[in-house]
Amino acid sequence: MADDHPPLQNPQKLPLKYRLLLRLRSFVSHKALRPNMTVNRSLISLFESKVSSSSTPRDGVFTCDTVIDPSRNLWFRLFVPSSTPHDLPIPLLVYFHGGGFVFFSPDSLPFDILCRKLARELQAVVVSVNYRLSPEHRYPSQYEDGFDALKFIDDLDSSAFPEKSDFSRCFIAGDSAGGNIAHHVIVRSSDYKFKKVKIRGLIAIQPFFGGEERTESEIRFGETPTLNLERADWYWKAFLPDGANRNHVAAHVFGEKGVKISGVKLPATLVIVGGSDQLRDWDRKYYEWLKKGGKEVEMVEYANAIHGFYAIPELPETSLLIEEAKNFIGRIGSSVNDELK
């Protein structure tokens, strides 16, 4: 955890099977994302692997799905470790998946695998939220869904969750577009009076922020296999209101039109940055903005990490990320326990 920015390195070399999968994904996305800002969902569904929930443990984790609002396909998948090394309560981690606001869901294979890993290795109950996707549902639909999911969890009878669930230690997390959603949900929640949910921390993994200005990292890493500049621009155009540009407050949170973060009750925040990610400079700016606003914030930057590295278990940075998140939750959780004594 360092305030100093590490030197630039060469981007990660991906295992062959992931290079092939990314090529296929890129080809399908290119064909599915139309110039008229619509998406060929039928084509996407042909290539997207889904995982059903299971009351039988898989890789040491039970899963089940809960519907919040069928009219907008708002639901969440619960990931519960099948065994814990102690009888103490375990924290709640509410997770928002990435995908440019356009792709994926909690039952998509990459995010089922990731959330299963988080539940097992963090020893946490993970709540992975399915929110509406753009361009069919633009800003602020995703933020509304995230906030409503939190309120639903707060109102839900505690018996709907594992007995060990500690609602007084709730962490909000998300990657890429999900990191953006996590931030905005936290801001919306800052003045809400939850009955049992106590938000203690935010884990923003390569959060998707931006602006009209072209940064050095966007130019340098704009052709990486997991997120290229042209695709990112398409995502913003599909998500933001008609006529808005990337300086909109949803993307450019630290701009003049954004909230005055110094006046927002924000929990402790961990920002994960990829040194070879086109979002690197925006994520550094986010960290500096929070720090300048007097917030408790840490930044961890992996010099070689490309965008979405955490979806590839074989990369060493994936294990490092899990360890950082575990330490962050443990540290913040310890301080909460001290407060309650």
Short mmCIF file of C-alpha atoms in Angstrom, two decimals:
data_model
loop_
_atom_site.label_atom_id
_atom_site.label_comp_id
_atom_site.label_asym_id
_atom_site.label_seq_id
_atom_site.Cartn_x
_atom_site.Cartn_y
_atom_site.Cartn_z
CA MET A 1 0.00 0.00 0.00
CA ALA A 2 1.79 3.04 -1.21
CA ASP A 3 1.03 6.62 -2.02
CA ASP A 4 3.91 6.73 -4.49
CA HIS A 5 3.13 5.53 -7.99
CA PRO A 6 5.29 2.56 -9.03
CA PRO A 7 7.26 2.68 -12.28
CA LEU A 8 5.61 1.45 -15.45
CA GLN A 9 6.27 -2.17 -16.34
CA ASN A 10 5.36 -4.42 -19.22
CA PRO A 11 1.74 -5.64 -19.17
CA GLN A 12 0.99 -9.14 -17.92
CA LYS A 13 1.53 -12.08 -20.23
CA LEU A 14 -1.68 -14.08 -20.12
CA PRO A 15 -1.92 -17.89 -20.20
CA LEU A 16 -2.69 -19.22 -23.69
CA LYS A 17 -6.23 -20.40 -22.91
CA TYR A 18 -7.17 -16.92 -21.67
CA ARG A 19 -5.63 -15.25 -24.70
CA LEU A 20 -7.81 -17.46 -26.91
CA LEU A 21 -10.92 -16.84 -24.80
CA LEU A 22 -10.32 -13.09 -24.89
CA ARG A 23 -9.98 -13.15 -28.67
CA LEU A 24 -13.30 -14.97 -28.93
CA ARG A 25 -14.94 -12.59 -26.46
CA SER A 26 -13.58 -9.57 -28.33
CA PHE A 27 -14.88 -10.90 -31.65
CA VAL A 28 -18.35 -11.62 -30.23
CA SER A 29 -18.52 -8.23 -28.48
CA HIS A 30 -17.49 -6.45 -31.67
CA LYS A 31 -20.34 -8.13 -33.53
CA ALA A 32 -22.86 -7.66 -30.69
CA LEU A 33 -22.28 -3.96 -29.96
CA ARG A 34 -24.01 -2.15 -32.78
CA PRO A 35 -23.20 1.38 -34.07
CA ASN A 36 -26.77 2.47 -33.26
CA MET A 37 -26.05 1.84 -29.54
CA THR A 38 -28.02 -1.39 -29.24
CA VAL A 39 -26.79 -4.85 -28.22
CA ASN A 40 -27.44 -8.19 -29.89
CA ARG A 41 -28.33 -10.06 -26.69
CA SER A 42 -29.15 -13.26 -28.58
CA LEU A 43 -25.62 -13.44 -29.93
CA ILE A 44 -24.13 -12.76 -26.50
CA SER A 45 -26.24 -15.52 -24.92
CA LEU A 46 -24.83 -18.09 -27.34
CA PHE A 47 -21.32 -17.61 -25.96
CA GLU A 48 -21.94 -16.71 -22.32
CA SER A 49 -21.61 -19.60 -19.86
CA LYS A 50 -24.06 -19.54 -16.96
CA VAL A 51 -23.87 -21.36 -13.62
CA SER A 52 -26.96 -22.39 -11.68
CA SER A 53 -27.16 -21.97 -7.91
CA SER A 54 -26.53 -25.04 -5.78
CA SER A 55 -27.45 -26.06 -2.25
CA THR A 56 -24.65 -28.63 -2.53
CA PRO A 57 -21.23 -27.06 -1.91
CA ARG A 58 -19.07 -26.43 -4.96
CA ASP A 59 -15.47 -25.54 -4.21
CA GLY A 60 -16.47 -25.15 -0.58
CA VAL A 61 -19.35 -22.68 -1.18
CA PHE A 62 -23.15 -22.96 -1.15
CA THR A 63 -25.18 -20.64 -3.41
CA CYS A 64 -28.80 -19.58 -3.64
CA ASP A 65 -30.71 -16.87 -5.52
CA THR A 66 -33.20 -14.37 -4.10
CA VAL A 67 -35.51 -12.21 -6.23
CA ILE A 68 -35.94 -8.59 -5.16
CA ASP A 69 -38.09 -7.18 -7.99
CA PRO A 70 -39.00 -9.43 -10.95
CA SER A 71 -40.28 -6.46 -12.97
CA ARG A 72 -36.72 -5.20 -13.40
CA ASN A 73 -34.91 -8.54 -13.02
CA LEU A 74 -33.37 -7.35 -9.77
CA TRP A 75 -32.03 -10.26 -7.72
CA PHE A 76 -28.92 -11.43 -5.94
CA ARG A 77 -26.91 -14.62 -5.57
CA LEU A 78 -25.78 -15.52 -2.07
CA PHE A 79 -22.38 -17.23 -1.72
CA VAL A 80 -21.85 -18.90 1.66
CA PRO A 81 -18.69 -20.77 2.70
CA SER A 82 -19.62 -24.32 3.67
CA SER A 83 -17.23 -24.29 6.61
CA THR A 84 -15.47 -21.68 8.70
CA PRO A 85 -12.53 -22.17 11.08
CA HIS A 86 -14.47 -20.67 14.02
CA ASP A 87 -17.98 -20.01 15.33
CA LEU A 88 -17.66 -16.23 15.19
CA PRO A 89 -19.88 -14.09 12.94
CA ILE A 90 -18.52 -13.44 9.45
CA PRO A 91 -18.84 -10.19 7.45
CA LEU A 92 -21.19 -9.43 4.60
CA LEU A 93 -19.71 -8.45 1.22
CA VAL A 94 -22.17 -6.90 -1.26
CA TYR A 95 -20.63 -7.24 -4.72
CA PHE A 96 -21.35 -5.49 -8.04
CA HIS A 97 -19.92 -7.21 -11.11
CA GLY A 98 -18.14 -5.46 -13.95
CA GLY A 99 -18.86 -5.54 -17.67
CA GLY A 100 -19.09 -1.92 -18.80
CA PHE A 101 -22.68 -1.68 -17.47
CA VAL A 102 -23.54 -3.78 -20.55
CA PHE A 103 -22.49 -7.38 -19.88
CA PHE A 104 -22.64 -10.19 -17.32
CA SER A 105 -24.66 -11.14 -14.25
CA PRO A 106 -23.96 -12.94 -10.95
CA ASP A 107 -24.56 -16.32 -12.65
CA SER A 108 -22.06 -15.61 -15.44
CA LEU A 109 -19.23 -18.11 -15.11
CA PRO A 110 -16.38 -15.62 -14.43
CA PHE A 111 -18.29 -13.88 -11.63
CA ASP A 112 -19.63 -17.08 -10.11
CA ILE A 113 -16.03 -18.28 -9.89
CA LEU A 114 -14.78 -14.95 -8.51
CA CYS A 115 -17.50 -14.56 -5.86
CA ARG A 116 -17.10 -18.20 -4.85
CA LYS A 117 -13.40 -17.52 -4.33
CA LEU A 118 -14.14 -14.35 -2.34
CA ALA A 119 -16.60 -16.15 -0.06
CA ARG A 120 -14.25 -19.04 0.56
CA GLU A 121 -10.99 -17.15 1.03
CA LEU A 122 -12.31 -14.01 2.74
CA GLN A 123 -14.60 -16.11 4.95
CA ALA A 124 -17.51 -13.82 4.13
CA VAL A 125 -21.10 -14.09 3.01
CA VAL A 126 -21.03 -12.61 -0.50
CA VAL A 127 -24.17 -11.01 -1.99
CA SER A 128 -23.68 -10.61 -5.76
CA VAL A 129 -26.31 -8.23 -7.15
CA ASN A 130 -27.91 -8.53 -10.57
CA TYR A 131 -28.68 -5.02 -11.82
CA ARG A 132 -30.25 -3.79 -15.05
CA LEU A 133 -27.91 -3.41 -18.02
CA SER A 134 -27.41 -0.61 -20.50
CA PRO A 135 -28.18 0.52 -23.15
CA GLU A 136 -31.67 -0.85 -22.49
CA HIS A 137 -31.51 0.78 -19.05
CA ARG A 138 -29.32 3.85 -18.78
CA TYR A 139 -28.10 5.95 -15.87
CA PRO A 140 -29.20 6.01 -13.06
CA SER A 141 -30.91 2.58 -13.24
CA GLN A 142 -27.86 0.67 -12.02
CA TYR A 143 -27.37 2.95 -9.02
CA GLU A 144 -31.05 2.71 -8.12
CA ASP A 145 -30.89 -1.10 -8.31
CA GLY A 146 -27.81 -1.22 -6.11
CA PHE A 147 -29.30 1.05 -3.46
CA ASP A 148 -32.62 -0.82 -3.54
CA ALA A 149 -30.76 -4.12 -3.10
CA LEU A 150 -29.10 -2.76 0.06
CA LYS A 151 -32.44 -1.58 1.45
CA PHE A 152 -33.99 -4.97 0.64
CA ILE A 153 -31.20 -6.79 2.50
CA ASP A 154 -31.67 -4.45 5.44
CA ASP A 155 -35.45 -5.13 5.54
CA LEU A 156 -35.12 -8.88 4.98
CA ASP A 157 -35.60 -11.14 7.97
CA SER A 158 -32.19 -12.18 9.27
CA SER A 159 -33.23 -15.83 9.06
CA ALA A 160 -32.97 -15.52 5.25
CA PHE A 161 -29.20 -15.30 5.71
CA PRO A 162 -26.79 -17.73 7.38
CA GLU A 163 -26.86 -17.49 11.16
CA LYS A 164 -23.23 -16.31 11.21
CA SER A 165 -23.91 -13.26 9.01
CA ASP A 166 -22.67 -10.10 10.69
CA PHE A 167 -24.76 -7.22 9.33
CA SER A 168 -22.76 -4.78 11.48
CA ARG A 169 -19.74 -5.52 9.27
CA CYS A 170 -21.00 -4.92 5.74
CA PHE A 171 -18.55 -4.13 2.95
CA ILE A 172 -19.46 -2.93 -0.54
CA ALA A 173 -17.23 -4.04 -3.42
CA GLY A 174 -17.18 -4.03 -7.19
CA ASP A 175 -14.87 -4.30 -10.16
CA SER A 176 -14.68 -2.00 -13.19
CA ALA A 177 -18.24 -0.74 -13.87
CA GLY A 178 -19.23 -2.53 -10.67
CA GLY A 179 -16.64 -0.44 -8.82
CA ASN A 180 -18.28 2.67 -10.23
CA ILE A 181 -21.68 1.40 -9.08
CA ALA A 182 -20.31 0.55 -5.63
CA HIS A 183 -19.05 4.13 -5.21
CA HIS A 184 -22.35 5.71 -6.24
CA VAL A 185 -24.38 3.31 -4.10
CA ILE A 186 -22.22 4.23 -1.10
CA VAL A 187 -22.81 7.94 -1.75
CA ARG A 188 -26.57 7.39 -2.08
CA SER A 189 -26.55 5.36 1.14
CA SER A 190 -24.54 7.85 3.17
CA ASP A 191 -27.56 9.54 4.81
CA TYR A 192 -29.93 6.56 4.79
CA LYS A 193 -30.87 5.13 8.20
CA PHE A 194 -30.37 1.38 7.86
CA LYS A 195 -31.86 -0.76 10.62
CA LYS A 196 -29.24 -3.50 10.83
CA VAL A 197 -26.80 -3.04 7.95
CA LYS A 198 -23.70 -1.06 8.89
CA ILE A 199 -21.48 -0.23 5.91
CA ARG A 200 -17.87 -0.35 7.09
CA GLY A 201 -15.83 -0.27 3.92
CA LEU A 202 -15.65 0.07 0.15
CA ILE A 203 -13.40 -2.08 -2.05
CA ALA A 204 -13.13 -0.51 -5.51
CA ILE A 205 -11.31 -2.84 -7.92
CA GLN A 206 -10.12 -0.97 -11.03
CA PRO A 207 -13.28 1.22 -10.87
CA PHE A 208 -14.59 2.50 -14.19
CA PHE A 209 -14.29 6.30 -14.08
CA GLY A 210 -13.44 8.68 -16.89
CA GLY A 211 -13.64 12.08 -18.49
CA GLU A 212 -13.35 13.86 -21.83
CA GLU A 213 -9.63 14.42 -21.32
CA ARG A 214 -7.46 11.64 -22.70
CA THR A 215 -5.04 10.40 -20.05
CA GLU A 216 -1.58 8.98 -20.61
CA SER A 217 -2.70 5.50 -19.50
CA GLU A 218 -5.68 5.54 -21.89
CA ILE A 219 -3.36 6.32 -24.78
CA ARG A 220 -0.65 3.88 -23.74
CA PHE A 221 -2.89 0.94 -22.78
CA GLY A 222 -5.89 1.65 -25.01
CA GLU A 223 -5.42 -1.54 -27.03
CA THR A 224 -5.13 -4.11 -24.22
CA PRO A 225 -7.11 -7.33 -24.79
CA THR A 226 -9.56 -6.94 -21.88
CA LEU A 227 -10.61 -3.30 -22.38
CA ASN A 228 -9.74 -1.09 -25.32
CA LEU A 229 -10.40 2.62 -25.61
CA GLU A 230 -12.98 2.36 -28.38
CA ARG A 231 -14.98 -0.19 -26.38
CA ALA A 232 -14.82 1.92 -23.21
CA ASP A 233 -16.13 4.96 -25.10
CA TRP A 234 -19.02 2.83 -26.43
CA TYR A 235 -19.87 1.73 -22.89
CA TRP A 236 -20.04 5.31 -21.64
CA LYS A 237 -22.17 6.42 -24.58
CA ALA A 238 -24.55 3.49 -23.99
CA PHE A 239 -24.81 4.16 -20.26
CA LEU A 240 -24.93 7.94 -19.89
CA PRO A 241 -28.05 10.00 -20.67
CA ASP A 242 -28.54 10.98 -24.31
CA GLY A 243 -26.41 14.00 -25.13
CA ALA A 244 -24.12 13.62 -22.09
CA ASN A 245 -20.36 13.25 -22.45
CA ARG A 246 -17.77 11.57 -20.23
CA ASN A 247 -17.57 14.62 -17.96
CA HIS A 248 -20.98 13.62 -16.61
CA VAL A 249 -20.96 13.14 -12.81
CA ALA A 250 -21.48 9.38 -13.18
CA ALA A 251 -18.11 9.02 -14.90
CA HIS A 252 -16.21 12.12 -13.80
CA VAL A 253 -16.99 11.89 -10.09
CA PHE A 254 -14.11 14.18 -9.17
CA GLY A 255 -15.18 16.95 -11.56
CA GLU A 256 -16.61 20.37 -10.71
CA LYS A 257 -20.19 19.08 -11.05
CA GLY A 258 -19.60 16.10 -8.76
CA VAL A 259 -20.55 15.86 -5.11
CA LYS A 260 -18.34 17.58 -2.55
CA ILE A 261 -16.88 14.40 -1.18
CA SER A 262 -15.60 16.09 1.99
CA GLY A 263 -19.23 16.43 3.07
CA VAL A 264 -20.19 12.81 2.38
CA LYS A 265 -20.04 10.14 5.08
CA LEU A 266 -17.85 7.67 3.23
CA PRO A 267 -16.47 4.51 4.87
CA ALA A 268 -12.85 3.39 4.72
CA THR A 269 -11.94 2.69 1.09
CA LEU A 270 -9.48 0.37 -0.64
CA VAL A 271 -8.72 1.24 -4.28
CA ILE A 272 -7.10 -1.46 -6.44
CA VAL A 273 -5.25 -0.10 -9.49
CA GLY A 274 -3.70 -1.89 -12.46
CA GLY A 275 -0.44 -0.31 -13.57
CA SER A 276 -1.04 -1.52 -17.15
CA ASP A 277 -4.74 -0.70 -17.18
CA GLN A 278 -6.09 2.13 -19.33
CA LEU A 279 -8.11 3.22 -16.26
CA ARG A 280 -4.94 3.58 -14.17
CA ASP A 281 -4.77 7.40 -14.24
CA TRP A 282 -8.48 7.84 -13.50
CA ASP A 283 -8.22 5.41 -10.58
CA ARG A 284 -5.21 7.25 -9.19
CA LYS A 285 -7.20 10.47 -9.51
CA TYR A 286 -10.09 8.88 -7.61
CA TYR A 287 -7.74 7.92 -4.80
CA GLU A 288 -6.23 11.41 -4.64
CA TRP A 289 -9.72 12.96 -4.66
CA LEU A 290 -10.82 10.86 -1.69
CA LYS A 291 -7.60 11.56 0.15
CA LYS A 292 -7.87 15.30 -0.44
CA GLY A 293 -11.46 15.12 0.81
CA GLY A 294 -10.21 13.84 4.14
CA LYS A 295 -11.37 10.24 3.67
CA GLU A 296 -9.70 7.12 5.00
CA VAL A 297 -8.40 5.58 1.80
CA GLU A 298 -5.67 3.17 0.72
CA MET A 299 -4.41 2.47 -2.79
CA VAL A 300 -2.72 -0.70 -3.97
CA GLU A 301 -1.24 -0.69 -7.47
CA TYR A 302 0.02 -3.79 -9.27
CA ALA A 303 2.50 -2.50 -11.83
CA ASN A 304 1.96 -5.18 -14.48
CA ALA A 305 -1.77 -5.74 -14.01
CA ILE A 306 -4.06 -5.24 -17.01
CA HIS A 307 -7.77 -4.54 -16.72
CA GLY A 308 -9.74 -7.46 -15.29
CA PHE A 309 -6.70 -9.41 -14.09
CA TYR A 310 -8.72 -10.76 -11.10
CA ALA A 311 -10.78 -12.96 -13.45
CA ILE A 312 -7.67 -15.05 -14.18
CA PRO A 313 -6.86 -17.17 -11.08
CA GLU A 314 -3.43 -18.17 -12.40
CA LEU A 315 -2.10 -14.60 -12.25
CA PRO A 316 -0.18 -13.88 -9.02
CA GLU A 317 -1.87 -10.49 -8.66
CA THR A 318 -5.23 -12.25 -8.20
CA SER A 319 -4.01 -13.93 -5.02
CA LEU A 320 -2.41 -10.68 -3.88
CA LEU A 321 -5.74 -8.90 -4.37
CA ILE A 322 -7.57 -11.48 -2.25
CA GLU A 323 -4.96 -11.08 0.47
CA GLU A 324 -5.24 -7.28 0.41
CA ALA A 325 -9.03 -7.47 0.64
CA LYS A 326 -8.80 -9.97 3.49
CA ASN A 327 -6.39 -7.74 5.42
CA PHE A 328 -8.55 -4.67 4.79
CA ILE A 329 -11.74 -6.39 5.99
CA GLY A 330 -9.92 -7.83 9.00
CA ARG A 331 -8.40 -4.49 9.95
CA ILE A 332 -11.63 -2.53 9.61
CA GLY A 333 -13.57 -5.33 11.30
CA SER A 334 -11.19 -5.30 14.26
CA SER A 335 -11.71 -1.58 14.76
CA VAL A 336 -15.49 -2.14 14.68
CA ASN A 337 -15.21 -4.83 17.35
CA ASP A 338 -13.19 -2.45 19.51
CA GLU A 339 -15.95 0.16 19.15
CA LEU A 340 -18.57 -2.34 20.30
CA LYS A 341 -16.67 -3.41 23.42
#
